[in-house]
């Protein structure tokens, strides 16, 4: 198997003007920012059809610091995001939470029209305290407005990280990445014939894995098919379903975050079987996601582990690994997802779905 770069942690918390935030994290609480947590924003701003899938409550621009902020409710009891036996923050769940925050900010504060498409290119998320238990209901998303990319006319067309997630005035996670805001004509030109000739729903049939093998409770949250091959080089197909969490609006391709969740499930299964760890104790706390092309709906993407290395940074007495999963359609790579996984304490607190 070929080797892949490890997930690295930046030497400095935030570059550029955002350094101001690093020394003032306690100021980033809903009360001190004047952000409301009583209702959620219009679902259209989060690109969602169901109100229960909207996690953002309020947003604000802070002229004095140049920061854009959003506050939201962490998805702890959600049918999909709460479907876990371990009470720790999950990298992909936080990535979705922060994605929503950036999209809501883009529409409400930056003036990006609702007709625009948001296209993820990279998402590299690191949790500051991987062993920390879920300790709060609300979190604040923070990023510097200078990180917004604008064209010659001043119109925003993309945003780059870092974006920070702050809980109780303490940094919880940092997400570096790139998301583009594409006008319909730009998106259609990018998709070309691929976007016009493909089916409107995923095609094909794939028998899903058992939920118990990947740390899920509900069958509808299983995104991978039967796993084959050596445990550290395992492969499978993505289940061509349309889970509401991801297909809550018409799409002409597989959502990148759905493919990433399938890759995470394959990595979790591999780690559990390679180390003998109960799957309910496995925690995914860092993720590096690179989306290189659209995954079309006519063929289930094939997932395969291409790198599996012991994680020397795991805590004393804990097992850990960095696992890279590649998604392909034919000879074309659509994404590369690397996860840092480790063992944790299985816990199903009150309020979790059972």
Coordinates of C-alpha atoms in Angstrom, one line a residue:
X1 CA 0.0 0.0 0.0
X2 CA 1.2 3.5 -0.7
X3 CA 1.8 5.9 2.2
X4 CA -0.1 9.1 2.8
X5 CA 0.7 12.3 4.7
X6 CA -0.2 12.1 8.4
X7 CA -2.7 14.5 9.9
X8 CA -0.7 17.3 11.4
X9 CA -1.5 19.9 13.9
X10 CA -0.6 23.5 13.2
X11 CA 2.1 25.1 15.3
X12 CA 0.1 28.3 15.7
X13 CA -3.7 28.3 16.6
X14 CA -4.7 30.9 14.0
X15 CA -2.7 32.8 11.4
X16 CA -3.2 36.4 10.4
X17 CA -5.8 38.6 12.0
X18 CA -7.6 35.6 13.5
X19 CA -4.7 35.5 16.1
X20 CA -6.8 38.1 17.9
X21 CA -9.3 35.4 18.7
X22 CA -6.8 33.0 20.1
X23 CA -6.1 35.3 23.0
X24 CA -9.7 36.1 23.6
X25 CA -11.5 32.7 23.5
X26 CA -13.4 33.4 26.7
X27 CA -15.2 36.2 24.9
X28 CA -16.6 33.8 22.4
X29 CA -19.7 32.6 24.2
X30 CA -23.3 33.3 23.1
X31 CA -24.0 35.7 25.9
X32 CA -20.9 37.8 25.4
X33 CA -21.5 37.9 21.6
X34 CA -25.1 38.8 22.0
X35 CA -26.2 35.7 20.0
X36 CA -29.6 34.1 20.6
X37 CA -30.0 30.3 21.1
X38 CA -33.8 30.2 21.3
X39 CA -34.7 29.4 17.7
X40 CA -32.9 28.1 14.6
X41 CA -32.3 30.1 11.4
X42 CA -34.4 29.7 8.2
X43 CA -33.6 26.1 7.0
X44 CA -32.8 27.4 3.5
X45 CA -29.7 29.2 4.8
X46 CA -28.4 25.8 6.1
X47 CA -29.4 24.0 2.8
X48 CA -31.8 21.8 4.7
X49 CA -35.4 20.8 4.0
X50 CA -36.2 19.7 7.6
X51 CA -36.1 22.1 10.5
X52 CA -34.8 19.3 12.8
X53 CA -31.7 19.1 10.7
X54 CA -30.8 22.8 11.2
X55 CA -28.3 23.3 14.0
X56 CA -27.6 27.1 13.7
X57 CA -29.4 29.6 15.9
X58 CA -27.9 33.0 15.1
X59 CA -25.0 34.8 13.4
X60 CA -23.2 38.1 13.8
X61 CA -20.5 40.2 12.3
X62 CA -18.1 41.9 14.7
X63 CA -16.7 45.1 13.2
X64 CA -14.0 45.6 15.9
X65 CA -12.3 42.2 15.5
X66 CA -13.1 41.4 11.9
X67 CA -14.7 38.2 13.0
X68 CA -17.8 36.4 11.7
X69 CA -19.6 34.2 14.2
X70 CA -22.4 31.8 14.5
X71 CA -23.9 29.9 17.4
X72 CA -25.7 26.6 17.2
X73 CA -26.9 23.6 19.0
X74 CA -24.6 20.6 18.9
X75 CA -26.5 17.6 17.4
X76 CA -26.5 15.2 20.4
X77 CA -29.9 13.5 20.1
X78 CA -30.3 13.6 16.4
X79 CA -31.4 10.3 14.7
X80 CA -28.1 10.2 12.7
X81 CA -25.6 12.4 14.6
X82 CA -26.6 11.0 18.0
X83 CA -26.5 7.4 16.8
X84 CA -23.3 6.5 18.8
X85 CA -22.5 4.8 22.1
X86 CA -19.5 7.0 22.9
X87 CA -20.0 10.4 24.5
X88 CA -17.2 12.3 22.7
X89 CA -17.1 14.9 20.0
X90 CA -16.9 13.2 16.6
X91 CA -14.8 14.9 13.8
X92 CA -17.4 14.4 11.0
X93 CA -20.3 15.6 13.2
X94 CA -18.4 18.7 14.1
X95 CA -17.5 19.2 10.4
X96 CA -21.2 19.1 9.5
X97 CA -22.0 21.6 12.3
X98 CA -19.3 24.0 11.1
X99 CA -20.2 23.5 7.5
X100 CA -23.7 24.7 8.3
X101 CA -22.4 27.7 10.2
X102 CA -20.2 28.8 7.3
X103 CA -23.1 28.4 4.8
X104 CA -25.5 30.4 7.0
X105 CA -22.9 33.1 7.5
X106 CA -22.3 33.2 3.7
X107 CA -26.0 33.7 2.9
X108 CA -27.0 36.1 5.8
X109 CA -23.8 38.2 6.3
X110 CA -21.9 37.9 3.0
X111 CA -24.9 38.2 0.6
X112 CA -24.3 34.9 -1.2
X113 CA -27.6 34.2 -3.0
X114 CA -29.6 31.1 -2.1
X115 CA -29.4 29.9 -5.7
X116 CA -25.6 29.4 -5.4
X117 CA -24.1 25.9 -5.0
X118 CA -21.6 25.3 -2.2
X119 CA -18.8 22.9 -3.3
X120 CA -16.4 21.5 -0.7
X121 CA -12.9 20.9 -1.8
X122 CA -11.0 20.1 1.4
X123 CA -12.0 19.7 5.1
X124 CA -9.2 19.1 7.6
X125 CA -10.7 19.1 11.1
X126 CA -8.7 18.6 14.4
X127 CA -10.3 18.3 17.8
X128 CA -8.2 20.1 20.4
X129 CA -9.1 17.8 23.3
X130 CA -9.8 14.3 21.7
X131 CA -10.5 12.7 25.1
X132 CA -13.0 15.4 26.2
X133 CA -16.6 14.3 26.8
X134 CA -19.5 16.2 25.4
X135 CA -19.8 19.0 27.9
X136 CA -22.1 21.6 26.4
X137 CA -25.2 22.0 24.3
X138 CA -24.2 25.2 22.4
X139 CA -21.1 26.0 20.4
X140 CA -19.8 29.1 18.7
X141 CA -18.2 29.1 15.2
X142 CA -15.6 31.8 14.5
X143 CA -13.6 32.8 11.5
X144 CA -12.0 36.0 10.1
X145 CA -13.9 37.8 7.4
X146 CA -10.5 38.4 5.7
X147 CA -10.5 34.7 4.9
X148 CA -13.4 35.2 2.5
X149 CA -12.2 35.3 -1.1
X150 CA -13.8 37.9 -3.4
X151 CA -13.5 38.6 -7.1
X152 CA -12.5 42.0 -8.6
X153 CA -16.0 43.3 -8.0
X154 CA -15.9 42.4 -4.3
X155 CA -18.4 39.5 -4.7
X156 CA -17.5 36.5 -2.4
X157 CA -16.8 33.3 -4.3
X158 CA -15.1 31.1 -1.7
X159 CA -14.0 30.8 2.0
X160 CA -10.9 29.2 3.3
X161 CA -10.0 28.1 6.9
X162 CA -9.2 28.2 9.6
X163 CA -12.7 28.1 11.2
X164 CA -12.9 27.5 14.9
X165 CA -15.5 25.9 17.1
X166 CA -15.6 27.2 20.6
X167 CA -17.4 25.7 23.6
X168 CA -17.8 27.4 26.9
X169 CA -15.1 29.9 25.9
X170 CA -12.6 27.2 25.1
X171 CA -11.4 26.1 21.6
X172 CA -12.8 22.7 20.8
X173 CA -11.9 22.2 17.1
X174 CA -10.2 23.8 14.2
X175 CA -11.2 23.2 10.6
X176 CA -9.0 24.2 7.7
X177 CA -10.4 23.8 4.2
X178 CA -11.9 25.4 1.2
X179 CA -15.5 25.8 0.1
X180 CA -16.6 27.5 -3.1
X181 CA -19.8 29.6 -3.6
X182 CA -20.8 28.9 -7.2
X183 CA -23.4 30.7 -9.3
X184 CA -25.8 28.4 -11.1
X185 CA -24.2 29.0 -14.5
X186 CA -20.7 28.4 -13.1
X187 CA -21.8 25.2 -11.4
X188 CA -23.5 23.9 -14.6
X189 CA -20.5 24.7 -16.6
X190 CA -18.3 22.8 -14.1
X191 CA -20.6 19.8 -14.2
X192 CA -21.0 19.8 -17.9
X193 CA -22.6 16.7 -19.4
X194 CA -22.0 14.6 -16.3
X195 CA -24.5 16.7 -14.4
X196 CA -27.1 16.6 -17.2
X197 CA -27.2 13.0 -18.2
X198 CA -27.0 11.3 -14.8
X199 CA -30.0 9.8 -12.8
X200 CA -31.7 12.0 -10.2
X201 CA -31.2 9.3 -7.5
X202 CA -28.4 6.8 -6.7
X203 CA -28.5 3.7 -8.9
X204 CA -27.5 0.1 -8.0
X205 CA -28.1 -2.4 -5.2
X206 CA -25.6 -3.0 -2.4
X207 CA -26.3 -5.2 0.7
X208 CA -25.4 -3.1 3.8
X209 CA -23.2 -4.2 6.6
X210 CA -24.7 -4.9 10.0
X211 CA -25.0 -1.7 12.2
X212 CA -23.3 -3.5 15.1
X213 CA -20.1 -3.9 13.1
X214 CA -19.6 -0.1 12.6
X215 CA -20.9 1.3 15.9
X216 CA -24.4 2.3 14.7
X217 CA -27.8 1.3 16.1
X218 CA -30.1 2.2 13.3
X219 CA -29.9 0.3 9.9
X220 CA -30.6 3.5 7.9
X221 CA -27.3 5.0 9.2
X222 CA -25.2 2.2 7.6
X223 CA -23.6 3.6 4.5
X224 CA -21.3 0.8 3.5
X225 CA -21.9 -2.6 1.9
X226 CA -20.4 -6.0 2.9
X227 CA -16.7 -5.6 3.7
X228 CA -14.1 -7.8 2.0
X229 CA -10.3 -8.3 1.9
X230 CA -7.6 -8.3 4.6
X231 CA -8.7 -6.2 7.6
X232 CA -6.1 -3.5 7.1
X233 CA -6.7 -3.3 3.4
X234 CA -10.5 -3.8 3.5
X235 CA -12.8 -2.6 0.7
X236 CA -16.6 -2.2 0.1
X237 CA -19.1 -0.3 -1.9
X238 CA -21.1 2.7 -0.7
X239 CA -24.8 1.8 -0.2
X240 CA -26.7 3.8 -2.9
X241 CA -29.4 5.1 -0.7
X242 CA -30.8 8.5 -0.1
X243 CA -30.6 9.2 3.7
X244 CA -32.5 12.3 4.6
X245 CA -29.5 13.7 6.4
X246 CA -27.7 14.1 3.1
X247 CA -30.3 13.8 0.3
X248 CA -32.7 16.3 1.8
X249 CA -32.9 18.2 -1.5
X250 CA -32.3 17.3 -5.2
X251 CA -28.7 16.4 -5.9
X252 CA -26.9 15.5 -9.1
X253 CA -24.0 13.7 -7.2
X254 CA -23.2 11.9 -4.0
X255 CA -22.6 14.4 -1.2
X256 CA -19.0 14.5 -0.1
X257 CA -19.9 14.2 3.5
X258 CA -21.9 11.1 2.9
X259 CA -18.9 9.5 1.2
X260 CA -16.7 10.6 4.1
X261 CA -19.1 8.9 6.6
X262 CA -18.9 5.7 4.5
X263 CA -15.1 5.9 4.6
X264 CA -15.2 6.5 8.4
X265 CA -17.4 3.5 8.9
X266 CA -15.0 1.3 6.9
X267 CA -12.1 2.7 9.0
X268 CA -13.9 2.1 12.3
X269 CA -14.7 -1.5 11.3
X270 CA -11.1 -2.1 10.3
X271 CA -9.7 -0.7 13.5
X272 CA -12.1 -2.7 15.6
X273 CA -11.2 -6.0 14.0
X274 CA -7.5 -5.3 13.7
X275 CA -7.1 -4.3 17.4
X276 CA -9.9 -6.3 19.0
X277 CA -11.5 -3.1 20.3
X278 CA -15.2 -3.1 20.9
X279 CA -16.7 -1.0 18.2
X280 CA -18.7 1.1 20.7
X281 CA -15.4 2.4 22.2
X282 CA -13.9 3.7 19.0
X283 CA -13.6 7.4 18.6
X284 CA -12.9 9.4 15.4
X285 CA -11.4 12.7 16.5
X286 CA -9.4 14.0 13.5
X287 CA -10.3 13.9 9.8
X288 CA -8.6 15.1 6.6
X289 CA -11.0 15.0 3.7
X290 CA -10.0 15.9 0.1
X291 CA -12.6 15.9 -2.6
X292 CA -11.0 15.7 -6.0
X293 CA -14.0 15.1 -8.3
X294 CA -17.8 14.6 -8.2
X295 CA -19.1 11.1 -7.4
X296 CA -21.8 10.4 -9.9
X297 CA -25.1 8.8 -9.0
X298 CA -25.1 6.0 -11.6
X299 CA -22.4 3.9 -9.9
X300 CA -21.9 3.2 -6.1
X301 CA -18.4 4.5 -5.2
X302 CA -15.9 1.8 -4.2
X303 CA -14.1 2.4 -0.9
X304 CA -10.7 0.9 -0.1
X305 CA -8.2 1.3 2.8
X306 CA -4.9 2.4 1.2
X307 CA -2.9 3.2 4.4
X308 CA -3.1 1.9 8.0
X309 CA -0.5 3.1 10.5
X310 CA -0.3 2.8 14.3
X311 CA -0.8 6.2 15.9
X312 CA 2.1 6.9 18.2
X313 CA 0.3 9.9 19.6
X314 CA -2.4 7.8 21.3
X315 CA -2.6 8.1 25.0
X316 CA -1.0 5.6 27.5
X317 CA -3.0 2.4 27.4
X318 CA -5.0 3.4 24.4
X319 CA -4.8 2.0 20.9
X320 CA -4.8 4.4 18.0
X321 CA -4.3 4.5 14.2
X322 CA -4.4 6.8 11.2
X323 CA -6.4 5.2 8.4
X324 CA -6.8 6.5 4.9
X325 CA -9.7 5.4 2.7
X326 CA -9.9 6.2 -1.0
X327 CA -13.2 6.4 -2.9
X328 CA -13.2 5.6 -6.6
X329 CA -15.6 5.2 -9.5
X330 CA -13.8 3.1 -12.1
X331 CA -10.3 4.5 -12.4
X332 CA -11.2 7.9 -11.1
X333 CA -10.6 8.9 -7.5
X334 CA -13.4 11.0 -6.1
X335 CA -12.1 11.6 -2.6
X336 CA -9.3 10.6 -0.1
X337 CA -10.3 10.5 3.6
X338 CA -7.8 10.1 6.4
X339 CA -9.0 9.6 10.0
X340 CA -7.3 9.4 13.3
X341 CA -9.1 6.9 15.5
X342 CA -8.6 5.7 19.0
X343 CA -10.3 4.0 21.9
X344 CA -12.5 5.7 24.3
X345 CA -15.0 4.9 27.1
X346 CA -18.3 3.6 25.9
X347 CA -21.1 5.7 27.5
X348 CA -24.7 6.1 26.6
X349 CA -25.8 9.1 28.7
X350 CA -29.4 10.3 29.2
X351 CA -30.7 12.1 26.2
X352 CA -29.0 9.8 23.6
X353 CA -31.1 7.8 21.3
X354 CA -31.4 4.2 22.1

